[in-house]
mmCIF file of C-alpha atoms and ligand atoms in Angstrom:
data_model
loop_
_atom_site.group_PDB
_atom_site.id
_atom_site.type_symbol
_atom_site.label_atom_id
_atom_site.label_comp_id
_atom_site.label_asym_id
_atom_site.label_seq_id
_atom_site.Cartn_x
_atom_site.Cartn_y
_atom_site.Cartn_z
ATOM 1 C CA MET A 209 6.942 0.402 40.182
ATOM 2 C CA PRO A 210 7.525 -1.063 36.732
ATOM 3 C CA ALA A 211 8.840 1.289 34.073
ATOM 4 C CA THR A 212 6.049 2.447 31.701
ATOM 5 C CA LEU A 213 6.087 3.679 28.522
ATOM 6 C CA HIS A 214 3.234 5.869 26.885
ATOM 7 C CA PHE A 215 2.507 7.453 23.425
ATOM 8 C CA ARG A 216 0.030 10.425 22.527
ATOM 9 C CA SER A 217 -0.391 12.393 19.332
ATOM 10 C CA PHE A 218 -1.518 15.947 19.976
ATOM 11 C CA CYS A 219 -2.329 16.951 16.687
ATOM 12 C CA SER A 220 -1.906 15.045 13.300
ATOM 13 C CA ASN A 221 -2.864 16.836 10.037
ATOM 14 C CA SER A 222 -1.602 18.570 6.966
ATOM 15 C CA ALA A 223 -1.325 21.930 9.068
ATOM 16 C CA GLY A 224 0.168 20.519 12.315
ATOM 17 C CA ASN A 225 1.915 17.361 13.574
ATOM 18 C CA CYS A 226 3.050 16.804 17.144
ATOM 19 C CA LEU A 227 3.562 13.274 18.954
ATOM 20 C CA ALA A 228 5.001 12.421 22.146
ATOM 21 C CA LEU A 229 6.599 9.194 23.961
ATOM 22 C CA TRP A 230 7.256 9.171 27.539
ATOM 23 C CA THR A 231 8.489 6.957 30.292
ATOM 24 C CA GLY A 232 8.290 7.829 33.800
ATOM 25 C CA GLN A 233 11.733 9.879 33.548
ATOM 26 C CA THR A 234 11.693 11.018 30.341
ATOM 27 C CA CYS A 235 9.386 12.758 27.639
ATOM 28 C CA VAL A 236 10.490 13.310 23.921
ATOM 29 C CA LEU A 237 8.395 15.241 21.467
ATOM 30 C CA PHE A 238 8.351 14.085 17.654
ATOM 31 C CA ASP A 239 7.619 17.030 15.430
ATOM 32 C CA CYS A 240 5.960 20.259 16.561
ATOM 33 C CA GLY A 241 4.088 22.246 13.905
ATOM 34 C CA ILE A 242 1.658 23.594 16.362
ATOM 35 C CA GLY A 243 0.744 27.102 14.707
ATOM 36 C CA THR A 244 0.335 29.568 17.741
ATOM 37 C CA LEU A 245 2.490 30.662 20.439
ATOM 38 C CA ARG A 246 -0.295 30.181 22.989
ATOM 39 C CA ASP A 247 -0.899 26.360 22.059
ATOM 40 C CA CYS A 248 2.869 25.647 21.898
ATOM 41 C CA ARG A 249 3.180 27.174 25.429
ATOM 42 C CA ASP A 250 0.110 25.531 26.734
ATOM 43 C CA LEU A 251 1.226 22.098 25.302
ATOM 44 C CA LEU A 252 4.479 22.409 27.466
ATOM 45 C CA ARG A 253 2.939 23.924 30.608
ATOM 46 C CA ARG A 254 0.144 21.359 30.891
ATOM 47 C CA GLN A 255 1.361 18.621 28.861
ATOM 48 C CA HIS A 256 -2.019 17.137 28.836
ATOM 49 C CA GLY A 257 -1.090 14.505 31.715
ATOM 50 C CA LEU A 258 2.734 14.082 30.335
ATOM 51 C CA LEU A 259 5.397 14.250 32.989
ATOM 52 C CA ASP A 260 7.602 17.017 33.187
ATOM 53 C CA PRO A 261 9.908 18.212 31.644
ATOM 54 C CA VAL A 262 10.175 17.579 27.871
ATOM 55 C CA ALA A 263 13.775 16.572 27.397
ATOM 56 C CA ALA A 264 14.176 17.177 23.570
ATOM 57 C CA LEU A 265 12.127 17.531 20.378
ATOM 58 C CA ILE A 266 13.115 15.482 17.285
ATOM 59 C CA VAL A 267 12.159 17.049 14.008
ATOM 60 C CA SER A 268 11.456 14.764 11.053
ATOM 61 C CA HIS A 269 11.935 17.413 8.235
ATOM 62 C CA ALA A 270 11.838 21.261 7.500
ATOM 63 C CA HIS A 271 8.175 21.577 6.418
ATOM 64 C CA ARG A 272 6.183 23.987 8.700
ATOM 65 C CA ASP A 273 3.504 21.445 9.736
ATOM 66 C CA HIS A 274 6.393 19.387 11.350
ATOM 67 C CA LEU A 275 8.261 22.502 13.153
ATOM 68 C CA SER A 276 6.551 25.614 13.205
ATOM 69 C CA ARG A 277 8.441 29.212 13.756
ATOM 70 C CA GLN A 278 6.110 29.211 16.991
ATOM 71 C CA ALA A 279 7.393 25.857 18.114
ATOM 72 C CA LEU A 280 11.015 26.857 17.370
ATOM 73 C CA ARG A 281 10.687 30.040 19.396
ATOM 74 C CA VAL A 282 9.154 28.537 22.434
ATOM 75 C CA MET A 283 11.472 25.563 22.801
ATOM 76 C CA GLY A 284 14.164 28.258 22.434
ATOM 77 C CA GLU A 285 12.346 30.197 25.654
ATOM 78 C CA GLN A 286 12.059 26.785 27.523
ATOM 79 C CA ALA A 287 15.787 25.653 26.562
ATOM 80 C CA ILE A 288 14.421 22.505 25.141
ATOM 81 C CA PRO A 289 16.844 21.245 22.259
ATOM 82 C CA ILE A 290 15.483 20.413 18.947
ATOM 83 C CA HIS A 291 17.284 17.630 17.301
ATOM 84 C CA CYS A 292 17.171 16.841 13.702
ATOM 85 C CA HIS A 293 19.252 14.762 11.163
ATOM 86 C CA ARG A 294 22.150 16.840 9.936
ATOM 87 C CA LYS A 295 20.553 16.667 6.466
ATOM 88 C CA VAL A 296 17.625 18.642 7.776
ATOM 89 C CA LEU A 297 19.304 20.878 9.668
ATOM 90 C CA PRO A 298 20.394 23.407 6.968
ATOM 91 C CA GLN A 299 16.767 23.886 5.627
ATOM 92 C CA LEU A 300 15.556 24.413 9.163
ATOM 93 C CA ARG A 301 17.995 27.061 9.549
ATOM 94 C CA GLU A 302 17.122 28.661 6.017
ATOM 95 C CA ARG A 303 13.405 28.534 6.422
ATOM 96 C CA ASN A 304 13.559 30.005 10.006
ATOM 97 C CA GLY A 305 16.121 32.865 9.211
ATOM 98 C CA LEU A 306 18.968 31.600 11.214
ATOM 99 C CA ASP A 307 22.549 31.352 10.385
ATOM 100 C CA GLY A 308 24.859 29.064 11.633
ATOM 101 C CA ARG A 309 26.135 31.733 14.081
ATOM 102 C CA THR A 310 22.908 32.587 15.715
ATOM 103 C CA SER A 311 21.962 30.670 18.747
ATOM 104 C CA SER A 312 19.159 28.465 18.401
ATOM 105 C CA PRO A 313 18.016 25.344 19.910
ATOM 106 C CA LEU A 314 18.701 23.226 16.720
ATOM 107 C CA ARG A 315 21.150 20.401 16.842
ATOM 108 C CA ALA A 316 21.837 17.736 14.471
ATOM 109 C CA PHE A 317 22.624 14.171 14.622
ATOM 110 C CA GLY A 318 24.210 11.734 12.028
ATOM 111 C CA ASP A 319 22.788 8.452 10.710
ATOM 112 C CA GLU A 320 23.722 6.721 14.035
ATOM 113 C CA GLY A 321 20.993 8.601 15.905
ATOM 114 C CA ILE A 322 20.694 10.089 19.145
ATOM 115 C CA THR A 323 20.154 9.018 22.687
ATOM 116 C CA ILE A 324 17.803 10.827 24.962
ATOM 117 C CA GLY A 325 17.402 9.258 28.352
ATOM 118 C CA GLU A 326 15.968 5.685 27.861
ATOM 119 C CA PHE A 327 15.160 6.382 24.378
ATOM 120 C CA ARG A 328 17.755 5.551 21.566
ATOM 121 C CA ILE A 329 16.451 7.102 18.493
ATOM 122 C CA THR A 330 17.614 6.017 15.066
ATOM 123 C CA PRO A 331 16.771 7.897 11.810
ATOM 124 C CA VAL A 332 15.270 6.182 8.703
ATOM 125 C CA ALA A 333 15.719 8.084 5.423
ATOM 126 C CA LEU A 334 12.431 8.364 3.745
ATOM 127 C CA SER A 335 11.477 9.842 0.413
ATOM 128 C CA HIS A 336 9.391 13.000 0.544
ATOM 129 C CA ALA A 337 9.122 16.019 -1.521
ATOM 130 C CA PRO A 338 12.109 16.980 -3.957
ATOM 131 C CA ASP A 339 14.961 18.670 -2.185
ATOM 132 C CA THR A 340 13.374 17.909 1.267
ATOM 133 C CA PRO A 341 15.299 15.327 3.332
ATOM 134 C CA CYS A 342 12.802 13.594 5.610
ATOM 135 C CA PHE A 343 13.287 10.888 8.252
ATOM 136 C CA GLY A 344 11.432 8.392 10.037
ATOM 137 C CA PHE A 345 12.311 7.217 13.555
ATOM 138 C CA VAL A 346 13.133 3.725 15.020
ATOM 139 C CA VAL A 347 12.875 4.278 18.824
ATOM 140 C CA ARG A 348 14.292 1.880 21.040
ATOM 141 C CA ALA A 349 13.076 2.160 24.753
ATOM 142 C CA ALA A 350 14.841 0.690 27.497
ATOM 143 C CA LEU A 351 12.583 -0.164 30.447
ATOM 144 C CA GLY A 352 14.380 -1.855 32.967
ATOM 145 C CA ASN A 353 15.218 -5.568 31.548
ATOM 146 C CA ARG A 354 12.373 -4.861 28.883
ATOM 147 C CA ARG A 355 13.148 -3.352 25.566
ATOM 148 C CA ARG A 356 10.430 -1.776 23.328
ATOM 149 C CA ARG A 357 10.759 -0.765 19.723
ATOM 150 C CA ILE A 358 8.679 1.874 18.247
ATOM 151 C CA VAL A 359 8.408 2.963 14.554
ATOM 152 C CA ILE A 360 7.315 6.570 13.797
ATOM 153 C CA ALA A 361 7.032 7.484 9.953
ATOM 154 C CA THR A 362 4.984 10.100 8.156
ATOM 155 C CA ASP A 363 5.510 12.117 5.030
ATOM 156 C CA PHE A 364 7.084 9.826 2.393
ATOM 157 C CA ARG A 365 6.138 7.785 -0.818
ATOM 158 C CA ASN A 366 8.449 4.918 -0.593
ATOM 159 C CA PRO A 367 6.945 2.299 1.641
ATOM 160 C CA SER A 368 9.495 -0.345 0.909
ATOM 161 C CA THR A 369 12.113 1.813 2.560
ATOM 162 C CA LEU A 370 10.435 1.348 5.885
ATOM 163 C CA LEU A 371 9.303 -2.286 5.515
ATOM 164 C CA PRO A 372 12.317 -3.702 7.304
ATOM 165 C CA HIS A 373 12.227 -1.568 10.089
ATOM 166 C CA LEU A 374 8.589 -2.351 10.985
ATOM 167 C CA ARG A 375 9.242 -6.108 11.593
ATOM 168 C CA GLY A 376 9.526 -6.635 15.303
ATOM 169 C CA ALA A 377 8.018 -3.142 16.245
ATOM 170 C CA ASP A 378 5.978 -2.898 19.369
ATOM 171 C CA PHE A 379 4.117 0.297 18.214
ATOM 172 C CA VAL A 380 3.816 1.762 15.070
ATOM 173 C CA PHE A 381 2.801 5.344 14.089
ATOM 174 C CA LEU A 382 2.309 5.326 10.290
ATOM 175 C CA GLU A 383 1.039 7.962 7.819
ATOM 176 C CA ALA A 384 -2.194 7.334 5.889
ATOM 177 C CA ASN A 385 -2.385 10.512 4.083
ATOM 178 C CA HIS A 386 -5.221 10.413 1.539
ATOM 179 C CA ASP A 387 -7.947 8.254 -0.247
ATOM 180 C CA VAL A 388 -7.012 8.057 -4.050
ATOM 181 C CA GLU A 389 -10.775 8.510 -4.963
ATOM 182 C CA LEU A 390 -10.987 11.571 -2.861
ATOM 183 C CA LEU A 391 -7.757 12.780 -4.164
ATOM 184 C CA ARG A 392 -9.360 12.642 -7.805
ATOM 185 C CA LYS A 393 -11.902 14.783 -6.501
ATOM 186 C CA HIS A 394 -10.078 17.187 -4.583
ATOM 187 C CA PHE A 395 -6.673 17.412 -6.335
ATOM 188 C CA ASN A 396 -3.659 18.393 -4.445
ATOM 189 C CA TYR A 397 -0.221 18.293 -6.146
ATOM 190 C CA ALA A 398 1.663 17.766 -2.942
ATOM 191 C CA SER A 399 -0.282 14.694 -1.949
ATOM 192 C CA GLN A 400 1.970 12.673 -4.381
ATOM 193 C CA TRP A 401 4.841 12.972 -1.580
ATOM 194 C CA HIS A 402 2.870 11.178 0.805
ATOM 195 C CA LEU A 403 1.623 7.532 1.489
ATOM 196 C CA ASN A 404 -2.005 7.055 0.520
ATOM 197 C CA ASN A 405 -4.160 4.481 2.438
ATOM 198 C CA GLY A 406 -3.726 1.595 0.195
ATOM 199 C CA GLN A 407 -0.109 1.854 0.231
ATOM 200 C CA ALA A 408 0.090 2.174 4.079
ATOM 201 C CA ALA A 409 -2.441 -0.808 4.360
ATOM 202 C CA SER A 410 -0.279 -3.001 1.966
ATOM 203 C CA LEU A 411 2.859 -1.878 3.943
ATOM 204 C CA LEU A 412 1.367 -2.987 7.077
ATOM 205 C CA ALA A 413 -0.050 -6.324 5.608
ATOM 206 C CA ARG A 414 3.532 -6.954 4.172
ATOM 207 C CA ALA A 415 5.230 -6.425 7.591
ATOM 208 C CA PHE A 416 2.525 -8.152 9.753
ATOM 209 C CA ALA A 417 -0.029 -10.321 8.091
ATOM 210 C CA ALA A 418 2.097 -13.011 7.254
ATOM 211 C CA THR A 419 3.353 -13.567 10.662
ATOM 212 C CA GLY A 420 -0.081 -12.974 12.377
ATOM 213 C CA ASP A 421 -0.093 -16.739 13.451
ATOM 214 C CA ALA A 422 3.474 -17.472 14.065
ATOM 215 C CA PRO A 423 4.327 -18.288 17.578
ATOM 216 C CA GLY A 424 5.712 -15.526 19.809
ATOM 217 C CA ARG A 425 5.111 -11.892 19.553
ATOM 218 C CA THR A 426 5.451 -10.861 15.858
ATOM 219 C CA ALA A 427 2.854 -8.110 15.425
ATOM 220 C CA PRO A 428 2.812 -4.838 17.330
ATOM 221 C CA GLY A 429 0.344 -4.055 20.167
ATOM 222 C CA ASN A 430 -0.965 -1.040 18.467
ATOM 223 C CA VAL A 431 -0.759 0.680 15.203
ATOM 224 C CA VAL A 432 -1.930 4.343 14.845
ATOM 225 C CA LEU A 433 -2.480 5.833 11.544
ATOM 226 C CA GLY A 434 -1.795 9.690 11.237
ATOM 227 C CA HIS A 435 -1.294 12.563 8.919
ATOM 228 C CA LEU A 436 -4.850 12.231 7.449
ATOM 229 C CA SER A 437 -5.382 14.814 4.874
ATOM 230 C CA GLU A 438 -8.385 17.038 5.992
ATOM 231 C CA ASP A 439 -10.344 16.947 2.270
ATOM 232 C CA ARG A 440 -8.827 13.572 1.059
ATOM 233 C CA ASN A 441 -9.241 11.271 3.781
ATOM 234 C CA ASP A 442 -11.475 10.229 6.919
ATOM 235 C CA ASP A 443 -10.838 7.833 9.685
ATOM 236 C CA SER A 444 -13.237 5.235 8.360
ATOM 237 C CA LEU A 445 -11.771 4.866 4.860
ATOM 238 C CA ALA A 446 -8.268 4.884 6.250
ATOM 239 C CA LEU A 447 -9.113 1.952 8.837
ATOM 240 C CA ARG A 448 -11.150 0.016 6.102
ATOM 241 C CA GLU A 449 -8.101 -0.237 3.703
ATOM 242 C CA VAL A 450 -5.927 -1.798 6.491
ATOM 243 C CA ARG A 451 -8.675 -4.419 7.430
ATOM 244 C CA ARG A 452 -9.077 -5.059 3.690
ATOM 245 C CA ALA A 453 -5.524 -5.381 3.122
ATOM 246 C CA PHE A 454 -5.177 -8.131 5.854
ATOM 247 C CA ALA A 455 -8.531 -9.852 4.547
ATOM 248 C CA ARG A 456 -6.799 -10.318 1.307
ATOM 249 C CA CYS A 457 -3.858 -12.288 3.428
ATOM 250 C CA GLY A 458 -6.874 -14.039 5.035
ATOM 251 C CA VAL A 459 -6.098 -12.833 8.520
ATOM 252 C CA LYS A 460 -7.066 -9.869 10.860
ATOM 253 C CA PRO A 461 -5.003 -7.456 12.158
ATOM 254 C CA GLY A 462 -3.243 -8.816 15.132
ATOM 255 C CA PHE A 463 -2.904 -5.318 16.634
ATOM 256 C CA GLU A 464 -5.078 -2.688 17.960
ATOM 257 C CA LEU A 465 -5.692 -0.327 15.102
ATOM 258 C CA GLU A 466 -6.741 3.425 15.275
ATOM 259 C CA THR A 467 -6.372 7.000 13.594
ATOM 260 C CA ALA A 468 -4.918 9.894 15.436
ATOM 261 C CA PRO A 469 -7.447 12.507 15.693
ATOM 262 C CA LYS A 470 -6.582 15.493 13.376
ATOM 263 C CA TYR A 471 -6.941 18.459 15.747
ATOM 264 C CA GLN A 472 -7.459 17.077 18.981
ATOM 265 C CA PRO A 473 -5.019 15.064 21.302
ATOM 266 C CA SER A 474 -5.586 11.197 21.151
ATOM 267 C CA ARG A 475 -5.781 9.066 23.963
ATOM 268 C CA ILE A 476 -2.976 8.019 25.922
ATOM 269 C CA ILE A 477 -1.765 4.651 24.757
ATOM 270 C CA GLU A 478 0.571 2.450 27.072
ATOM 271 C CA ILE A 479 3.042 0.507 25.084
ATOM 272 C CA VAL A 480 3.424 -2.873 26.967
HETATM 273 ZN ZN1 LIG B 1779 6.116 17.182 4.437
#
């Protein structure tokens, strides 16, 4: 049977984020800001169609919507290691009342990243809130003799940093946090640390619009927009910005484009 690679978002909003990538052998979660013990246990128990077991949880930064206390506890119960960049580890410990001597599932990796099963995960430093180290991830999946490249990036405000990593991606999960008009109506100080729809759209256009007609595969198969704000964004606004950015370049997006549901699991996407 050919090796497969799948993606699903379980929730993607300002109160909780959790994504999964899995092959036939390895399942890795990215962030787990699920806010109740029951929901965390339920995710791992039923895994909504995923394969057992979850090999690891990779955490982008120390904000609660990316690693909740409940998720930390449940990962510990299930002996699932939680990996983060070594710059994130001290904050995760501090915010969860752990010192270096207390046993916990938290583990650190450096700039070289980490290998989990068929996944090679490399961190990309992003600029988010002050004094909050935050990382996106380039994930290379080895599927027999095929290689796939996935980019996951939320919670940042410097789109240029991510641009070189997007080129050649087969799948992209990207933050489109807010619409600037809605932010004016419903001001939120913390929104400035996030990518707005226009920034996400122009980043995608810079990465992929110019290469839309080039021979060979230059655009990803799928782009999923995530971390949409409850009061300051909606699906149609985020999608429209991306289509407009590509239209300004005279092309249509050469990928399937969708948003991750804020509170429900997304559809399962096969990354081919
Ligand atoms: Zn954050």
